[in-house]
Structures are given as structure tokens and as C-alpha cells.
XYZ file of C-alpha atoms in Angstrom:
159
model
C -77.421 3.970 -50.833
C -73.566 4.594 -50.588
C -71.832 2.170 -51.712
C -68.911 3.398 -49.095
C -69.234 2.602 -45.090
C -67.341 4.653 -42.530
C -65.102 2.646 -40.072
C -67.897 3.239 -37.389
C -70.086 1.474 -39.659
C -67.996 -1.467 -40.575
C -67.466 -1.793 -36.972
C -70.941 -1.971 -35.984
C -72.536 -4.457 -38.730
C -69.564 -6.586 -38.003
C -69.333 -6.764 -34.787
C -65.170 -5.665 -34.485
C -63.972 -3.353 -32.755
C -62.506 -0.206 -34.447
C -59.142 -0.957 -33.386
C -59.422 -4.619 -34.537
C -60.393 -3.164 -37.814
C -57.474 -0.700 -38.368
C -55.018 -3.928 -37.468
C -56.755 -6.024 -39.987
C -55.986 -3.192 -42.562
C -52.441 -2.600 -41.372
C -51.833 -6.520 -41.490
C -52.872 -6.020 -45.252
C -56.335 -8.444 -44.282
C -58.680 -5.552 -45.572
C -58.031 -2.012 -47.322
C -59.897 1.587 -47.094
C -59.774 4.885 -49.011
C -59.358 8.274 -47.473
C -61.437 10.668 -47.528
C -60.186 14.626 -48.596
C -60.613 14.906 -44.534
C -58.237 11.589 -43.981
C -61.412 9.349 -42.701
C -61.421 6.307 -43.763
C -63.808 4.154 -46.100
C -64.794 1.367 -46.619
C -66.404 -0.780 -49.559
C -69.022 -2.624 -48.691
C -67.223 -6.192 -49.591
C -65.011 -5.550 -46.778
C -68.149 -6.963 -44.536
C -67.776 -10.171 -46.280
C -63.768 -10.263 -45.754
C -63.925 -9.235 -42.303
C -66.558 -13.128 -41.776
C -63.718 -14.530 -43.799
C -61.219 -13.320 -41.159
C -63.095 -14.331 -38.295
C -63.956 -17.811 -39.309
C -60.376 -18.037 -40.217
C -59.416 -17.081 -37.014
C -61.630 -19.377 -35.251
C -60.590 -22.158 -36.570
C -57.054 -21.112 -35.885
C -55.648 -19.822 -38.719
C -52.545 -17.187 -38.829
C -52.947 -14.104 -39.838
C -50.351 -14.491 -42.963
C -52.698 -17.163 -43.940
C -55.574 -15.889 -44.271
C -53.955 -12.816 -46.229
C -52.692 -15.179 -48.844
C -55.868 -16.751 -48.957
C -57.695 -12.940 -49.584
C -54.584 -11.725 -51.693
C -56.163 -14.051 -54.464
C -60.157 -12.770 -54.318
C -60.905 -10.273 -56.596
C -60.766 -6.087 -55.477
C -64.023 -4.564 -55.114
C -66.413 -7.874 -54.892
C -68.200 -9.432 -52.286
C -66.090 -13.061 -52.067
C -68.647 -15.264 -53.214
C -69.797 -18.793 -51.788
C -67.405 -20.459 -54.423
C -65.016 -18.075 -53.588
C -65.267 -19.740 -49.689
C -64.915 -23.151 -50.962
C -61.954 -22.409 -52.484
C -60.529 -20.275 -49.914
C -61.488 -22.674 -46.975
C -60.223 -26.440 -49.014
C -56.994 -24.941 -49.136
C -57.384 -24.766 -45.604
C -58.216 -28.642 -44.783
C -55.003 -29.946 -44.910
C -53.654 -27.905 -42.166
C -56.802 -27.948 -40.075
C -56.389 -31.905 -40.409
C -52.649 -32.069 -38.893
C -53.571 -29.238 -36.109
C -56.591 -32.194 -35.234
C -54.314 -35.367 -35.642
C -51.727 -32.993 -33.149
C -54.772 -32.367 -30.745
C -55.848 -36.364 -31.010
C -52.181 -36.905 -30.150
C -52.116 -34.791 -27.365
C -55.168 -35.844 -25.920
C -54.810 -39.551 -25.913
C -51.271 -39.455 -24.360
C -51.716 -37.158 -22.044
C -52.126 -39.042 -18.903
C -48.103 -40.488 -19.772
C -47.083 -36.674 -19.163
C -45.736 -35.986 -16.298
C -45.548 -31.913 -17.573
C -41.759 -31.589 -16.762
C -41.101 -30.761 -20.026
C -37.956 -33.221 -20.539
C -38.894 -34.950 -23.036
C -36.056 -37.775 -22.082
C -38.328 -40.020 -20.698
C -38.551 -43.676 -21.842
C -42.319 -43.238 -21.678
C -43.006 -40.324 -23.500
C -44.976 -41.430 -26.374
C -46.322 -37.737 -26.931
C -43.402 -36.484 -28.066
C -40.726 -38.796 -27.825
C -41.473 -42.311 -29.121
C -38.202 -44.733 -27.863
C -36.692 -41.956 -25.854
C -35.458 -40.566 -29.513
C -34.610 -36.979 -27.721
C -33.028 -38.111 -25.034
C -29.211 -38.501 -26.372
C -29.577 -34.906 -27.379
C -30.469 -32.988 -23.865
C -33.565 -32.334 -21.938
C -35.826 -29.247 -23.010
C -39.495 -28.105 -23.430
C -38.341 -26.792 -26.486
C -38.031 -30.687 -28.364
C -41.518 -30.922 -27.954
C -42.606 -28.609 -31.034
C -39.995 -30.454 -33.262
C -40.758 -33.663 -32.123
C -44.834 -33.012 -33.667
C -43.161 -31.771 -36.381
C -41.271 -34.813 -37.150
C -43.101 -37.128 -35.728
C -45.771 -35.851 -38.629
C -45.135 -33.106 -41.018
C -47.186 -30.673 -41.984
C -48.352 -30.132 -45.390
C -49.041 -26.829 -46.875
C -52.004 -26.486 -49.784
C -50.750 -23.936 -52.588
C -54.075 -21.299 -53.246
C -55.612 -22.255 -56.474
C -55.247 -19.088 -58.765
């Protein structure tokens, strides 16, 4: 049994598409070898990564995340189920203030009127007490208004 798989093969048992798999690789989420005829390989461990990637994703997760997060598993070994638990508590925190934004959003979204002005003295989305208001209308307050309004904590990767 080699202990190599072709991209072909990586693609099939995990269900990404080739080109999917050579932008993992040039985002630095997974590595190959080359072959003496410049094919690439895979070890098998990258099937594991690749789940890791796709949960990730799922869940929402950027890209430069998840990196970090598979920068600290070991080359050459299939990440573990502790490895996971590491990997994904690092990820809580985050997850937690992307669902308190989504809660937010949610249960105030009958107040928006979705003109994106953000100076309204009824805005409790995004502007609590008309605090934007002095400051100029703009769609663009509203991401730095969720920011403020709760800021976002980032877990360090345990080595």
C-alpha cells in the first residue's frame, strides 16, 4: 500500500475538487511532493487536514485561521482526535461572538429599515442612542459599530 496518493486520489476520497485542492496547497492549508515527472503527491494525512479544512470552513472560519491552527500539528501524522479538540477550542471564542452578532442581528431586525444610515434614533442593531449619527450616514458604520458594540476576542493556539 503506498503510503503516497496522487492529487486525483486525494480528490476523490475527499470529495474536493482538484482545483480546490491545489488552492488549499497554495494558501499553505496542505503541502505535496513532486514527483521526478513534476506530479504531485500526497501523504496520506493530508485526508485528515483536508476534514479539518472543511469543517473549518463550515463553520465559517478564514482561511488564515485555519492555517495557524494546522501550522501547529505535527508534519507527516494523521491530526489526531486530541489534536481536534485542541484545534477546534481555540476556535469557540470566535464562533461564540459570530453567534451573539447573528442573535443581534436577528432579534433587531424588524427596527431596520435596510437604508444603511445608521443615524437613526431607532437603530438598536447598530447604533444604540443614535451614537453614529454626529459622525455622517454610511453602511460602512455598521461593521464598526458590532465591533464596538462587542469586541472580539482572539484564542492564542496552544503550542
Amino acid at each position: 500500500m503506498t503510503m503516497e496518493l496522487s492529487v486525483g486520489q486525494v480528490a476523490e476520497r475527499s470529495g474536493v475538487a482538484v482545483s480546490a485542492l491545489h488552492f488549499y496547497e497554495s494558501k499553505g492549508l496542505i503541502h505535496s511532493l513532486r514527483t521526478a515527472g513534476n506530479q504531485r503527491r500526497y501523504s496520506r494525512d493530508t485526508l485528515r487536514r483536508i476534514a479539518i479544512i472543511r469543517v473549518a470552513q463550515r463553520v465559517g472560519m478564514p482561511l488564515a485561521t485555519i492555517r495557524e491552527a494546522l501550522d501547529t500539528l505535527p508534519d507527516s501524522r494523521v491530526p489526531t482526535r486530541s489534536d481536534w479538540s485542541r484545534l477546534s477550542a481555540t476556535w469557540k471564542d470566535e464562533l461564540e461572538q459570530r453567534i451573539a452578532n447573528l442573535t443581534l442581528m436577528r432579534d433587531t431586525l424588524d427596527q431596520c429599515i435596510g437604508c444603511g444610515c445608521l443615524s437613526i434614533d431607532r437603530c438598536r442593531l447598530a447604533n444604540p442612542d443614535d451614537t453614529w449619527g454626529d459622525q455622517g450616514a454610511g453602511a460602512q458604520r455598521w461593521a464598526a459599530a458590532l465591533q464596538q458594540a462587542k469586541p472580539r476576542r482572539r484564542a492564542k493556539l496552544p503550542a
